[in-house]
mmCIF file of C-alpha atoms and ligand atoms in Angstrom:
data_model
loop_
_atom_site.group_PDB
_atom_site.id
_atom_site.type_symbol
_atom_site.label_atom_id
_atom_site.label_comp_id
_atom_site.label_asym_id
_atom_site.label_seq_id
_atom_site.Cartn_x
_atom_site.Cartn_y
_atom_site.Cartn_z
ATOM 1 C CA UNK A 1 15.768 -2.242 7.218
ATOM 2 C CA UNK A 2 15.810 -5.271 5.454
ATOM 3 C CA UNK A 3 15.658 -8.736 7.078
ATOM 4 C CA UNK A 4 19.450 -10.185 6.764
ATOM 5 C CA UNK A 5 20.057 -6.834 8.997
ATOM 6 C CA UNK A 6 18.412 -7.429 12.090
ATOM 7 C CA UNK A 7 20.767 -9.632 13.527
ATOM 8 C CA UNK A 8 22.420 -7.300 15.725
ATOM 9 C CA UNK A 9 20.100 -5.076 16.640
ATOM 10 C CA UNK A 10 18.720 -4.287 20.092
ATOM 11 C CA UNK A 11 15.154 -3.838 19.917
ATOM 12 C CA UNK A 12 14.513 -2.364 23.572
ATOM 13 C CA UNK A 13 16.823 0.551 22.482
ATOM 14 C CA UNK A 14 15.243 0.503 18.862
ATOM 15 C CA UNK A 15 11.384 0.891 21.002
ATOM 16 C CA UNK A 16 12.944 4.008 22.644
ATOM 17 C CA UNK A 17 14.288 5.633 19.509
ATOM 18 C CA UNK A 18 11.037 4.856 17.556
ATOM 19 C CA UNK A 19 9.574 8.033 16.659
ATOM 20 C CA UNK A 20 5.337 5.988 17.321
ATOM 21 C CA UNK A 21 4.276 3.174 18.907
ATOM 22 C CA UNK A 22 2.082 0.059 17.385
ATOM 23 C CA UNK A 23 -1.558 1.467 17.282
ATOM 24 C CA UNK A 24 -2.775 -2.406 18.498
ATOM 25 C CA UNK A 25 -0.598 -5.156 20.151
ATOM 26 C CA UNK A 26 -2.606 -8.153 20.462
ATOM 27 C CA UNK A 27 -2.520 -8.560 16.732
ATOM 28 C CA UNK A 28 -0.298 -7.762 14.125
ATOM 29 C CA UNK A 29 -1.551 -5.424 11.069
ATOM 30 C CA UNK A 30 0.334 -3.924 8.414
ATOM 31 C CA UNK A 31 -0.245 -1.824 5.151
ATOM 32 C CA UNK A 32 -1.880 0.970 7.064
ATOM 33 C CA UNK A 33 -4.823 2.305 4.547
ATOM 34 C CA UNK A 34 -6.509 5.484 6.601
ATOM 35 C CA UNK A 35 -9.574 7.295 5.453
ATOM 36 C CA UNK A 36 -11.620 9.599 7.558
ATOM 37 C CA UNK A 37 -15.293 9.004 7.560
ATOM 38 C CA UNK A 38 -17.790 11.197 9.018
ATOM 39 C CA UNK A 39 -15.138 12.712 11.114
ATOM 40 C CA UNK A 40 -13.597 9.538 12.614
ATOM 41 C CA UNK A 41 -10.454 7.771 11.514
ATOM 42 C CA UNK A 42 -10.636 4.523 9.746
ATOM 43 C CA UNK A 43 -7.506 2.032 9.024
ATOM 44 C CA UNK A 44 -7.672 -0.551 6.620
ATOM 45 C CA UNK A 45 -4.721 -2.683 7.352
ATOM 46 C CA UNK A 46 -3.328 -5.859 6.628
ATOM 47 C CA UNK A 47 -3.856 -8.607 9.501
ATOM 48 C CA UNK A 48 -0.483 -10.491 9.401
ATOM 49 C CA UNK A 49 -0.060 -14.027 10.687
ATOM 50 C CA UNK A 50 2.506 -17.111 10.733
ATOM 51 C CA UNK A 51 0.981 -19.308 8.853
ATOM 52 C CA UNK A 52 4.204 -21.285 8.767
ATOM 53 C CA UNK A 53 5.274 -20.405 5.047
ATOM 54 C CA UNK A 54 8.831 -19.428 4.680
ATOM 55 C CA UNK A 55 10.467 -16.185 3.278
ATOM 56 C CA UNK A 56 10.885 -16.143 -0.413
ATOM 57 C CA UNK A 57 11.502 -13.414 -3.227
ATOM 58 C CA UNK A 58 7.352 -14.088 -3.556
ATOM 59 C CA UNK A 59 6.403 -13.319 -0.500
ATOM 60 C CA UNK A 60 4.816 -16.569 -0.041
ATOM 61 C CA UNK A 61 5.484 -15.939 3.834
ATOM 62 C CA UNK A 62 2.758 -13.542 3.560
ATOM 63 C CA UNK A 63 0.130 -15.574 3.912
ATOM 64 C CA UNK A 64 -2.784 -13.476 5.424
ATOM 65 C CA UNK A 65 -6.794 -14.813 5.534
ATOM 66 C CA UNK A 66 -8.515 -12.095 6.395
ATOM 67 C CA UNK A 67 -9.109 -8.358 7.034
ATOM 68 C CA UNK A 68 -9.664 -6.587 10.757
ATOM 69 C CA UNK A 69 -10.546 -2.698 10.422
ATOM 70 C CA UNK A 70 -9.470 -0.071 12.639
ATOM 71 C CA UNK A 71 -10.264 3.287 13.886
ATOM 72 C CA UNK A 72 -9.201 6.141 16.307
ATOM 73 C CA UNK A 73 -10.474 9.352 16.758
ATOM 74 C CA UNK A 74 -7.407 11.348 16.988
ATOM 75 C CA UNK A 75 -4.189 10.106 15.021
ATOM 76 C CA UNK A 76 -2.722 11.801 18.356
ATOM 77 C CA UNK A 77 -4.229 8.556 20.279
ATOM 78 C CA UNK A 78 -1.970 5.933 21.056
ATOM 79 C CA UNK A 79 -3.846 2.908 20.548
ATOM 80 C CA UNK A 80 -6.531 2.423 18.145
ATOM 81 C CA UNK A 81 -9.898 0.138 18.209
ATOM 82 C CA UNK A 82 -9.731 -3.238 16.309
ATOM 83 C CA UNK A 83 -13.089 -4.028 15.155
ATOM 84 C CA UNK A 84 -13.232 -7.421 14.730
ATOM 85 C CA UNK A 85 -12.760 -9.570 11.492
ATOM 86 C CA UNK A 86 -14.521 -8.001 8.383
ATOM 87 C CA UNK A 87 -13.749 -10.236 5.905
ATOM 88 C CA UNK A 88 -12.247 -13.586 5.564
ATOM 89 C CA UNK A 89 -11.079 -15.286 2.837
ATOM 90 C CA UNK A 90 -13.098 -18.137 3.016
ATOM 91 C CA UNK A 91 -16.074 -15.679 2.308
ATOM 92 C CA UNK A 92 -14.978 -14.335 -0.746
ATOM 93 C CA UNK A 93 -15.932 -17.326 -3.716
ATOM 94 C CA UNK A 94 -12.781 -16.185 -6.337
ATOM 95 C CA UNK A 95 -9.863 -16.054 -3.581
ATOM 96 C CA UNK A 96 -7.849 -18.954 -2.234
ATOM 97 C CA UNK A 97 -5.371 -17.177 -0.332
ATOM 98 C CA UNK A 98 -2.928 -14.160 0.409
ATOM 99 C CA UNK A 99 -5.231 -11.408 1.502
ATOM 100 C CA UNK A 100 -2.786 -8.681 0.645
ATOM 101 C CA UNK A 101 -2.999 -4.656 1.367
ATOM 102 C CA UNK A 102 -6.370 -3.778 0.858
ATOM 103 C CA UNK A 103 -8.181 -0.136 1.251
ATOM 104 C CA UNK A 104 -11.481 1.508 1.402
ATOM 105 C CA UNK A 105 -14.011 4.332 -0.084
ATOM 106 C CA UNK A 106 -17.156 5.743 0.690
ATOM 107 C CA UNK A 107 -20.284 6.490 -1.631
ATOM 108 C CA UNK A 108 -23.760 7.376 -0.487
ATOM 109 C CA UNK A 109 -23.992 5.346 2.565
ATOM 110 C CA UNK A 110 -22.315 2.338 1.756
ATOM 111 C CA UNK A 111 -18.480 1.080 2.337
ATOM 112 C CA UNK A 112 -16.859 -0.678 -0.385
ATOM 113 C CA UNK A 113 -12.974 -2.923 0.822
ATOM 114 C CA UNK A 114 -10.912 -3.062 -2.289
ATOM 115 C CA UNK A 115 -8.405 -5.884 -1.550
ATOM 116 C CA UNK A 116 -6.146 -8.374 -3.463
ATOM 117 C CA UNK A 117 -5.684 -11.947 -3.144
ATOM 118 C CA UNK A 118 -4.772 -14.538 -5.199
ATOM 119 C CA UNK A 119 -7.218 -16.993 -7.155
ATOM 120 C CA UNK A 120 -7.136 -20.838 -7.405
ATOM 121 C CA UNK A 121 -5.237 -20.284 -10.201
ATOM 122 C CA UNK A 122 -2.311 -18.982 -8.340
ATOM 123 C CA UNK A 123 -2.928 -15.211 -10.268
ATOM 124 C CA UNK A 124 -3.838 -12.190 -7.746
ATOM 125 C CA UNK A 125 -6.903 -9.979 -8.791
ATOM 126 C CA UNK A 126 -8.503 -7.112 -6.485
ATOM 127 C CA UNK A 127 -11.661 -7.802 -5.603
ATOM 128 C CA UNK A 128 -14.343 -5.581 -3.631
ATOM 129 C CA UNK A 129 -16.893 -6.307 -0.749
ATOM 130 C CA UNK A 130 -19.547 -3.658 0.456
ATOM 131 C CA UNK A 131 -20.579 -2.980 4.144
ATOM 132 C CA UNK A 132 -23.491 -0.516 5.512
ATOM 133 C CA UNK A 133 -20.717 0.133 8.448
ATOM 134 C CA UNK A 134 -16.968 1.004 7.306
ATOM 135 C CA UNK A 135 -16.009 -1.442 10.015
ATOM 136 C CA UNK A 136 -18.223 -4.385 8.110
ATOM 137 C CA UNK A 137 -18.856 -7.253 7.667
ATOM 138 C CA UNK A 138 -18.251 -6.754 4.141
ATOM 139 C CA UNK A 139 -19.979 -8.756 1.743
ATOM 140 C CA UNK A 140 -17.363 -10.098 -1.410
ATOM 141 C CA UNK A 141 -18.834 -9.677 -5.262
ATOM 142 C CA UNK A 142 -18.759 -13.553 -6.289
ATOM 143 C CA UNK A 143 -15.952 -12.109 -8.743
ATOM 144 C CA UNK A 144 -12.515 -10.274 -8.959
ATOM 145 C CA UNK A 145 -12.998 -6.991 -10.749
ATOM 146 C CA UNK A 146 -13.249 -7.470 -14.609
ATOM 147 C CA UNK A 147 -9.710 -6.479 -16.230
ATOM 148 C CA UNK A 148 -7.941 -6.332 -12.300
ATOM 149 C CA UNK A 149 -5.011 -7.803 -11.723
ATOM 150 C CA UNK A 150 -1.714 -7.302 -9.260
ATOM 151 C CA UNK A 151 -2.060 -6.127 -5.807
ATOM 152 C CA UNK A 152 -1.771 -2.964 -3.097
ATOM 153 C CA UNK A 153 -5.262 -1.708 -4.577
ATOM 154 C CA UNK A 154 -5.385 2.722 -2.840
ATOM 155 C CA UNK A 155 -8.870 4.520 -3.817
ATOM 156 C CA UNK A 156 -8.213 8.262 -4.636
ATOM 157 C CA UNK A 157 -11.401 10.144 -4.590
ATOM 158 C CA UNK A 158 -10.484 13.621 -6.726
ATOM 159 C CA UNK A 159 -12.214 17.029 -5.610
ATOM 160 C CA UNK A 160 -14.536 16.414 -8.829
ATOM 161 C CA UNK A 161 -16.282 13.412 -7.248
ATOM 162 C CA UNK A 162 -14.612 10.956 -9.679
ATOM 163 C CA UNK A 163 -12.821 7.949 -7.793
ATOM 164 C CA UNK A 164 -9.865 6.242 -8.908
ATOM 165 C CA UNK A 165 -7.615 2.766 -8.146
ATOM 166 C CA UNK A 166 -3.991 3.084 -7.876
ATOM 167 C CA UNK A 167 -2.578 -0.612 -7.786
ATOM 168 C CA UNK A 168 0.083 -2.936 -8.729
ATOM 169 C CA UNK A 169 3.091 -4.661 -7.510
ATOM 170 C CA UNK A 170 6.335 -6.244 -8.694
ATOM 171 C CA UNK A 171 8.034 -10.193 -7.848
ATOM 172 C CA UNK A 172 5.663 -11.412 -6.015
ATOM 173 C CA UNK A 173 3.268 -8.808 -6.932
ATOM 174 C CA UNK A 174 3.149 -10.407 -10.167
ATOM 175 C CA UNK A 175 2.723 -7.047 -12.010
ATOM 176 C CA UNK A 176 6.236 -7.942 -14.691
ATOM 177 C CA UNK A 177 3.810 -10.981 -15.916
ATOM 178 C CA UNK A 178 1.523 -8.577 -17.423
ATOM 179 C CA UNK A 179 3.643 -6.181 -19.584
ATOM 180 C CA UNK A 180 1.758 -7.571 -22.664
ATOM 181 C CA UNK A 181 -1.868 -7.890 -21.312
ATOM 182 C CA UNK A 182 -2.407 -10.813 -20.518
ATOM 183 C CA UNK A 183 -0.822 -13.051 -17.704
ATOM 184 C CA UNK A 184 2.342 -14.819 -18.634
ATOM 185 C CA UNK A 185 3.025 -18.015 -16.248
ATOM 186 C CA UNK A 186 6.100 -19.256 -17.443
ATOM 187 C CA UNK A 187 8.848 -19.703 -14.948
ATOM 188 C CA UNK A 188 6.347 -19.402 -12.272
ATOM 189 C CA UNK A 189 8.586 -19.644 -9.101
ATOM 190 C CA UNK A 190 10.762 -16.764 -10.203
ATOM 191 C CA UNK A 191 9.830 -13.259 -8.892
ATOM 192 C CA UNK A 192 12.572 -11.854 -11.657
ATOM 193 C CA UNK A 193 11.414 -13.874 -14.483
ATOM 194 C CA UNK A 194 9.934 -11.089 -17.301
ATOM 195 C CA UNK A 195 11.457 -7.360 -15.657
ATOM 196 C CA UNK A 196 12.530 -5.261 -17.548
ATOM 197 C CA UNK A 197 16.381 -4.928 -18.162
ATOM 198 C CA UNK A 198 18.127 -2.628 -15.622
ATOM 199 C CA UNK A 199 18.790 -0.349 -18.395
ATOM 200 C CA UNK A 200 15.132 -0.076 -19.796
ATOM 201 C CA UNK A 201 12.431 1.724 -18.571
ATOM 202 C CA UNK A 202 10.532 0.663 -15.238
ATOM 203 C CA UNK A 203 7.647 -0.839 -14.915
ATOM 204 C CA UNK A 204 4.845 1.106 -14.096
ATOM 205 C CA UNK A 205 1.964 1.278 -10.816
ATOM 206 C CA UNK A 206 -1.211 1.509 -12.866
ATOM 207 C CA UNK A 207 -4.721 3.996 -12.232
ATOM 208 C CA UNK A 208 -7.857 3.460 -13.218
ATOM 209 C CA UNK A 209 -10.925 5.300 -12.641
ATOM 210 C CA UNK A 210 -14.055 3.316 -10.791
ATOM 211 C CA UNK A 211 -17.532 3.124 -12.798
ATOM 212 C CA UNK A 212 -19.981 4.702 -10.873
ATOM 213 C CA UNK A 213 -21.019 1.589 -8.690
ATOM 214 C CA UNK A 214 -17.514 0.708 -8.067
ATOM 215 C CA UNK A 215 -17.515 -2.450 -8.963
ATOM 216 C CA UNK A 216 -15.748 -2.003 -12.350
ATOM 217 C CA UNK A 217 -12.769 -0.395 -14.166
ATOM 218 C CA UNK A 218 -14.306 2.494 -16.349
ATOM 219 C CA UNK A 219 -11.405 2.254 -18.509
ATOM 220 C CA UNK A 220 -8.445 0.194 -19.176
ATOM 221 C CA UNK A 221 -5.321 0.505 -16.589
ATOM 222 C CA UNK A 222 -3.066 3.343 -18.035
ATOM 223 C CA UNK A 223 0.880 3.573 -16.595
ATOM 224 C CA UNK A 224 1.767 5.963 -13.653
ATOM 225 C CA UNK A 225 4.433 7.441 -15.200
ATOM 226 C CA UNK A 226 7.133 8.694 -12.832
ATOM 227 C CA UNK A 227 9.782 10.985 -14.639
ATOM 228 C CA UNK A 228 13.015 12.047 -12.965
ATOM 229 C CA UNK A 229 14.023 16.047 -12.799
ATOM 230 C CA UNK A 230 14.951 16.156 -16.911
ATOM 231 C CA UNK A 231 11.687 14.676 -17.435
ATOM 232 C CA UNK A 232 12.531 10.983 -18.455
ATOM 233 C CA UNK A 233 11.106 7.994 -16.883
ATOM 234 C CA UNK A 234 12.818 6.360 -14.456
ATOM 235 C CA UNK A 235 14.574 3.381 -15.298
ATOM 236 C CA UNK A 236 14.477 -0.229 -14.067
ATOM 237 C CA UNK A 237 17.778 -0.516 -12.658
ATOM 238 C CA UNK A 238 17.485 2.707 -10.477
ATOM 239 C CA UNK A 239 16.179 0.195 -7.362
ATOM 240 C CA UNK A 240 16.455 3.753 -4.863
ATOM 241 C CA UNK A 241 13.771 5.385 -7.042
ATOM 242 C CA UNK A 242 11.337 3.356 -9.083
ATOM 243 C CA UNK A 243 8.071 2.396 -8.167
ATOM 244 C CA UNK A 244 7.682 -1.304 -6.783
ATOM 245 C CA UNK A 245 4.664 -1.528 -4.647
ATOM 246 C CA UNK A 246 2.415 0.384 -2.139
ATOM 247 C CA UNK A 247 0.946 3.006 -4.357
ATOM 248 C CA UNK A 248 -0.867 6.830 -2.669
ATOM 249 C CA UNK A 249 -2.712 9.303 -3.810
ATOM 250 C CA UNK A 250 -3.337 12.314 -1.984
ATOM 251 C CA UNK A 251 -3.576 16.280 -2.997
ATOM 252 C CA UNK A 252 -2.447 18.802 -1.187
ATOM 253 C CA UNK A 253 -2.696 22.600 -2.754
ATOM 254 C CA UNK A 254 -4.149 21.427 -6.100
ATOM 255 C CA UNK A 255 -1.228 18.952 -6.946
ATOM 256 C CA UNK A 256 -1.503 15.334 -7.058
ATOM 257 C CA UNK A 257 0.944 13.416 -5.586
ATOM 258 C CA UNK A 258 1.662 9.442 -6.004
ATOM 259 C CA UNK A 259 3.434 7.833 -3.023
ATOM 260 C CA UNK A 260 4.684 4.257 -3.362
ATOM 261 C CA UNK A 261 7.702 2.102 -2.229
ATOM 262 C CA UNK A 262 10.572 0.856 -3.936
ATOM 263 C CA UNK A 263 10.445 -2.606 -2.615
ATOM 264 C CA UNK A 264 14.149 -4.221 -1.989
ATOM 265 C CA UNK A 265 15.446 -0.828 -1.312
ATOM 266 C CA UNK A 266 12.564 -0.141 0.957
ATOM 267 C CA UNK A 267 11.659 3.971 0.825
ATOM 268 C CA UNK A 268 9.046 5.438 0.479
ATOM 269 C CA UNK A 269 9.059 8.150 -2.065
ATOM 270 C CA UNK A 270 7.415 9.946 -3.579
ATOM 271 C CA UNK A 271 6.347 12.108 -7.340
ATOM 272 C CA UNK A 272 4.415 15.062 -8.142
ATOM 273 C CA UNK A 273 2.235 15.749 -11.129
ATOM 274 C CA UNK A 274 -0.868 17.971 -12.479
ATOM 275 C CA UNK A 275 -3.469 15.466 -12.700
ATOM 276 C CA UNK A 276 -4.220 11.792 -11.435
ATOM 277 C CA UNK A 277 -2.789 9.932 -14.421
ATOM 278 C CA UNK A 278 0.233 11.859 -14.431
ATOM 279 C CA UNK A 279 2.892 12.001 -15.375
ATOM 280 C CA UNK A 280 4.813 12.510 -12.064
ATOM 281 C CA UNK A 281 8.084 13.849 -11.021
ATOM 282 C CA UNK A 282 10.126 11.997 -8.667
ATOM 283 C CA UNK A 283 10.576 14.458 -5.515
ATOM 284 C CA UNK A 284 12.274 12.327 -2.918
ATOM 285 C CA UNK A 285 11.494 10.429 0.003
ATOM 286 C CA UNK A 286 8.654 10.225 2.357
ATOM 287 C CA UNK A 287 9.822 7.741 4.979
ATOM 288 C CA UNK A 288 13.097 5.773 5.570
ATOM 289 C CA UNK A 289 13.751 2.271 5.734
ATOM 290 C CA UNK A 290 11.538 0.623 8.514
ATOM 291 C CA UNK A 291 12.871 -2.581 10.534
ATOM 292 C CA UNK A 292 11.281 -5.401 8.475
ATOM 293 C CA UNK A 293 11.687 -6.246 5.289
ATOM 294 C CA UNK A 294 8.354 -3.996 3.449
ATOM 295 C CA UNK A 295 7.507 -0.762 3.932
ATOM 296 C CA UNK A 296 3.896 0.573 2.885
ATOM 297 C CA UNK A 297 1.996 3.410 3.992
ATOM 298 C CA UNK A 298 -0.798 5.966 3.380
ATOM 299 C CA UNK A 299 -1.384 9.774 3.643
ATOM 300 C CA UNK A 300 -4.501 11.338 5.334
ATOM 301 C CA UNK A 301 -5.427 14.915 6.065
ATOM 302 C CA UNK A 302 -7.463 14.926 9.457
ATOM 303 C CA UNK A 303 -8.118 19.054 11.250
ATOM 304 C CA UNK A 304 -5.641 20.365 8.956
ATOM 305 C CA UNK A 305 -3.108 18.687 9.876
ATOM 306 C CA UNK A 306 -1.788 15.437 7.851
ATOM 307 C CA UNK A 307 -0.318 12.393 8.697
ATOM 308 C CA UNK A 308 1.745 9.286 7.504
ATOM 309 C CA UNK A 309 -0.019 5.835 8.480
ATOM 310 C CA UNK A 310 3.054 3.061 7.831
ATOM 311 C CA UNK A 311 4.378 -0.500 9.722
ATOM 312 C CA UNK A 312 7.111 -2.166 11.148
ATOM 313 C CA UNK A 313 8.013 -5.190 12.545
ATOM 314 C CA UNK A 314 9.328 -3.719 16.129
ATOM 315 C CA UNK A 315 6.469 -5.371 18.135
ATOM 316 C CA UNK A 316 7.807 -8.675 16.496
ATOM 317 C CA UNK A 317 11.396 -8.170 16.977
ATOM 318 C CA UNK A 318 12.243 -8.116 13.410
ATOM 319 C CA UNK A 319 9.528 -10.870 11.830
ATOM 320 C CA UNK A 320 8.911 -9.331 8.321
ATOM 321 C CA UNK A 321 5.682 -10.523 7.900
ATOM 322 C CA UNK A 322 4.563 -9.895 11.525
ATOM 323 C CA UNK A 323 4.300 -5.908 11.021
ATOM 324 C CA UNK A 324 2.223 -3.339 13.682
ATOM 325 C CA UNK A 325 0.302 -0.269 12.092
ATOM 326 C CA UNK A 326 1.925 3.332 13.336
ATOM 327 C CA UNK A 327 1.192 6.773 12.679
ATOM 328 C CA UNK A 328 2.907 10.234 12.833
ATOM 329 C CA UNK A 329 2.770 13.639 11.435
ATOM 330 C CA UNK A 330 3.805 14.383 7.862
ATOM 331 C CA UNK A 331 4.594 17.924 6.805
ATOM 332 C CA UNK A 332 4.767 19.337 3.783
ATOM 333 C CA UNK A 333 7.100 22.292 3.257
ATOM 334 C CA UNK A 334 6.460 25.976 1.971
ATOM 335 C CA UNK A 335 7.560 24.889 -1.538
ATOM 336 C CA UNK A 336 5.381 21.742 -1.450
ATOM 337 C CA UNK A 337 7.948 18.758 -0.807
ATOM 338 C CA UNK A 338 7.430 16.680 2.011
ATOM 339 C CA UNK A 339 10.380 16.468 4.970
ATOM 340 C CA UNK A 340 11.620 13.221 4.948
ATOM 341 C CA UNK A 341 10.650 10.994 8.070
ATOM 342 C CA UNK A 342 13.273 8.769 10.202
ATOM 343 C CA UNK A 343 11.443 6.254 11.859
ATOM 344 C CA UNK A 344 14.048 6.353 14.780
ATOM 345 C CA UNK A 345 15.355 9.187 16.088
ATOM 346 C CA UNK A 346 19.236 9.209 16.069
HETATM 347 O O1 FUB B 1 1.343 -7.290 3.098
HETATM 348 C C1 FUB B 1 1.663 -8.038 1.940
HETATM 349 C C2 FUB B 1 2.439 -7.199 0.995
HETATM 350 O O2 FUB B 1 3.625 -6.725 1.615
HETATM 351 C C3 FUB B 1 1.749 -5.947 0.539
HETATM 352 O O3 FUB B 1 0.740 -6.150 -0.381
HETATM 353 C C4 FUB B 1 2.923 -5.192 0.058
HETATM 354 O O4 FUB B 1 2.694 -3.846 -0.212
HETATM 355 C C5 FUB B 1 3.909 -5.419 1.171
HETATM 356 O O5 FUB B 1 3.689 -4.537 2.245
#
């Protein structure tokens, strides 16, 4: 539900129809990234503040220094822990500001926190810090990752032990300033400036797979490709359906499937393919408009059962950029689609 529509609504009635409750109250968290490690759950969320910015097309208003982890040991629960701050900005030598939806992964031992902020010179990268503990302190690599760039950084770790970064994000995102390599900073203040026509094809999320200390890009981004049911990409102008932010991965019976939202028409959908690059066919959608303005999520499988991790700004009667973390069940059908969640029951 985007911002100009909260006006009228009544929140105490909008608490009882929600279908979950904030996992944590006394701060707000948003961009829900859950992993289960060594049998526990872990969320990697946002921590949203007021830092007094106001709401653009950038999402300037987003103006978030650091990173709190948290974990439950049931998604049934109805609170989780907060852990404490496990990274702040002012620990992390390339960022200036905007620590954006990060996420996590786990190899031999040690915890690495992908996240995104932006640099001194106003570009976002995704950087990574490492913890012994998955609830930190994380240590930040004095650099952004080589060749990174854009935000919402999701780890996918396939069934052959290879690991891969889903990222990327449009307006304020910055991924349209990219489309020919490099970073294009002209027109700086416009989140439209350099998108592709309505009528041309839309810009793409991008994977690449992790070297083997995680710490680089193995190869050069390639496009998430989502294709609609005659098999041709998805076009710019088709605001229900292509990718803007938020990107998923997670398998379920040998198929991969890429979750992301669609920004300033705020779903979350959702395309299927054969392998992690792709391409993907658009399916439908995963969850419906939450109150606030973003919606972002994650998908994790914990005893057999899986679940949808995703905000909203309820706890903050509407604040878009003061979001809570919620979980509920996801199911996926016989024929492999995923029923579509309402946030608030009728
Ligand atoms: O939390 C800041 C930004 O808002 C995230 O990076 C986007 O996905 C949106 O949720």
């Amino acid at each position: 539900m985007p911002e100009d529509s909260i006006a009228h609504i009544d929140f105490d009635e909008l608490e009882r129809k929600a279908i979950s409750q904030p996992l944590v109250k006394d701060i707000y968290t948003a961009d829900p990234s859950a992993h289960v490690f060594n049998g526990k759950i872990y969320i990697y969320p946002s921590h949203d503040m007021d830092a007094g910015d106001a709401f653009d097309d950038l999402g300037s208003h987003f103006a978030m220094e650091d990173y709190h982890v948290l974990s439950m040991n049931d998604p049934a629960d109805t609170e989780a822990t907060d852990h404490g701050i496990a990274l702040h900005v002012k620990d992390v030598p390339w960022a200036e500001k905007q620590m954006w939806a990060p996420d996590a992964a786990e190899k031999d031992g040690t915890f690495y926190l992908f996240f995104p902020a932006k640099g001194y010179d106003g570009i976002f990268r995704i950087g990574v810090a490492t913890s012994s503990s998955p609830v930190g302190p994380f240590a930040a690599q004095p650099e952004a990752i080589k060749g990174s760039f854009s935000i919402d950084p999701a780890i996918f770790k396939d069934d052959d032990g290879h690991y891969y970064m889903y990222f990327g994000g449009i307006w304020g995102g910055q991924l349209q300033r990219w489309r020919n390599g490099s970073f294009n900073g002209t027109e700086a203040s416009s989140p439209f400036a350099h998108l592709p026509n309505d009528d041309e094809t839309a810009l793409c999320a991008k994977v690449a797979r992790l070297s083997d200390d995680f710490l680089e890009f193995a190869e050069t981004p390639k496009d998430v490709v989502i294709l609609d049911e005659d098999g041709r990409s998805l076009l710019q102008g088709d605001n229900d359906r292509r990718f803007f932010e938020a990107s998923w991965m997670h398998k379920y019976k040998g198929k991969y499937y890429f979750s992301y939202s669609t920004g300033d028409t705020h779903f979350i959908c959702y395309a299927v393919g054969d392998n992690p690059y792709g391409p993907f066919t658009y399916k439908g959608v995963v969850l419906n408009p939450v109150v606030g303005w973003t919606n972002h999520h994650s998908i994790a499988e914990f005893n057999g059962k899986w679940y949808l991790f995703y905000h909203d700004s309820s706890l903050s009667k509407g604040v878009t950029h003061l979001r809570s973390v919620k979980v509920t069940e996801l199911t996926h059908n016989d024929d492999g689609t995923i029923q579509t969640i309402n946030p608030y029951k009728e």
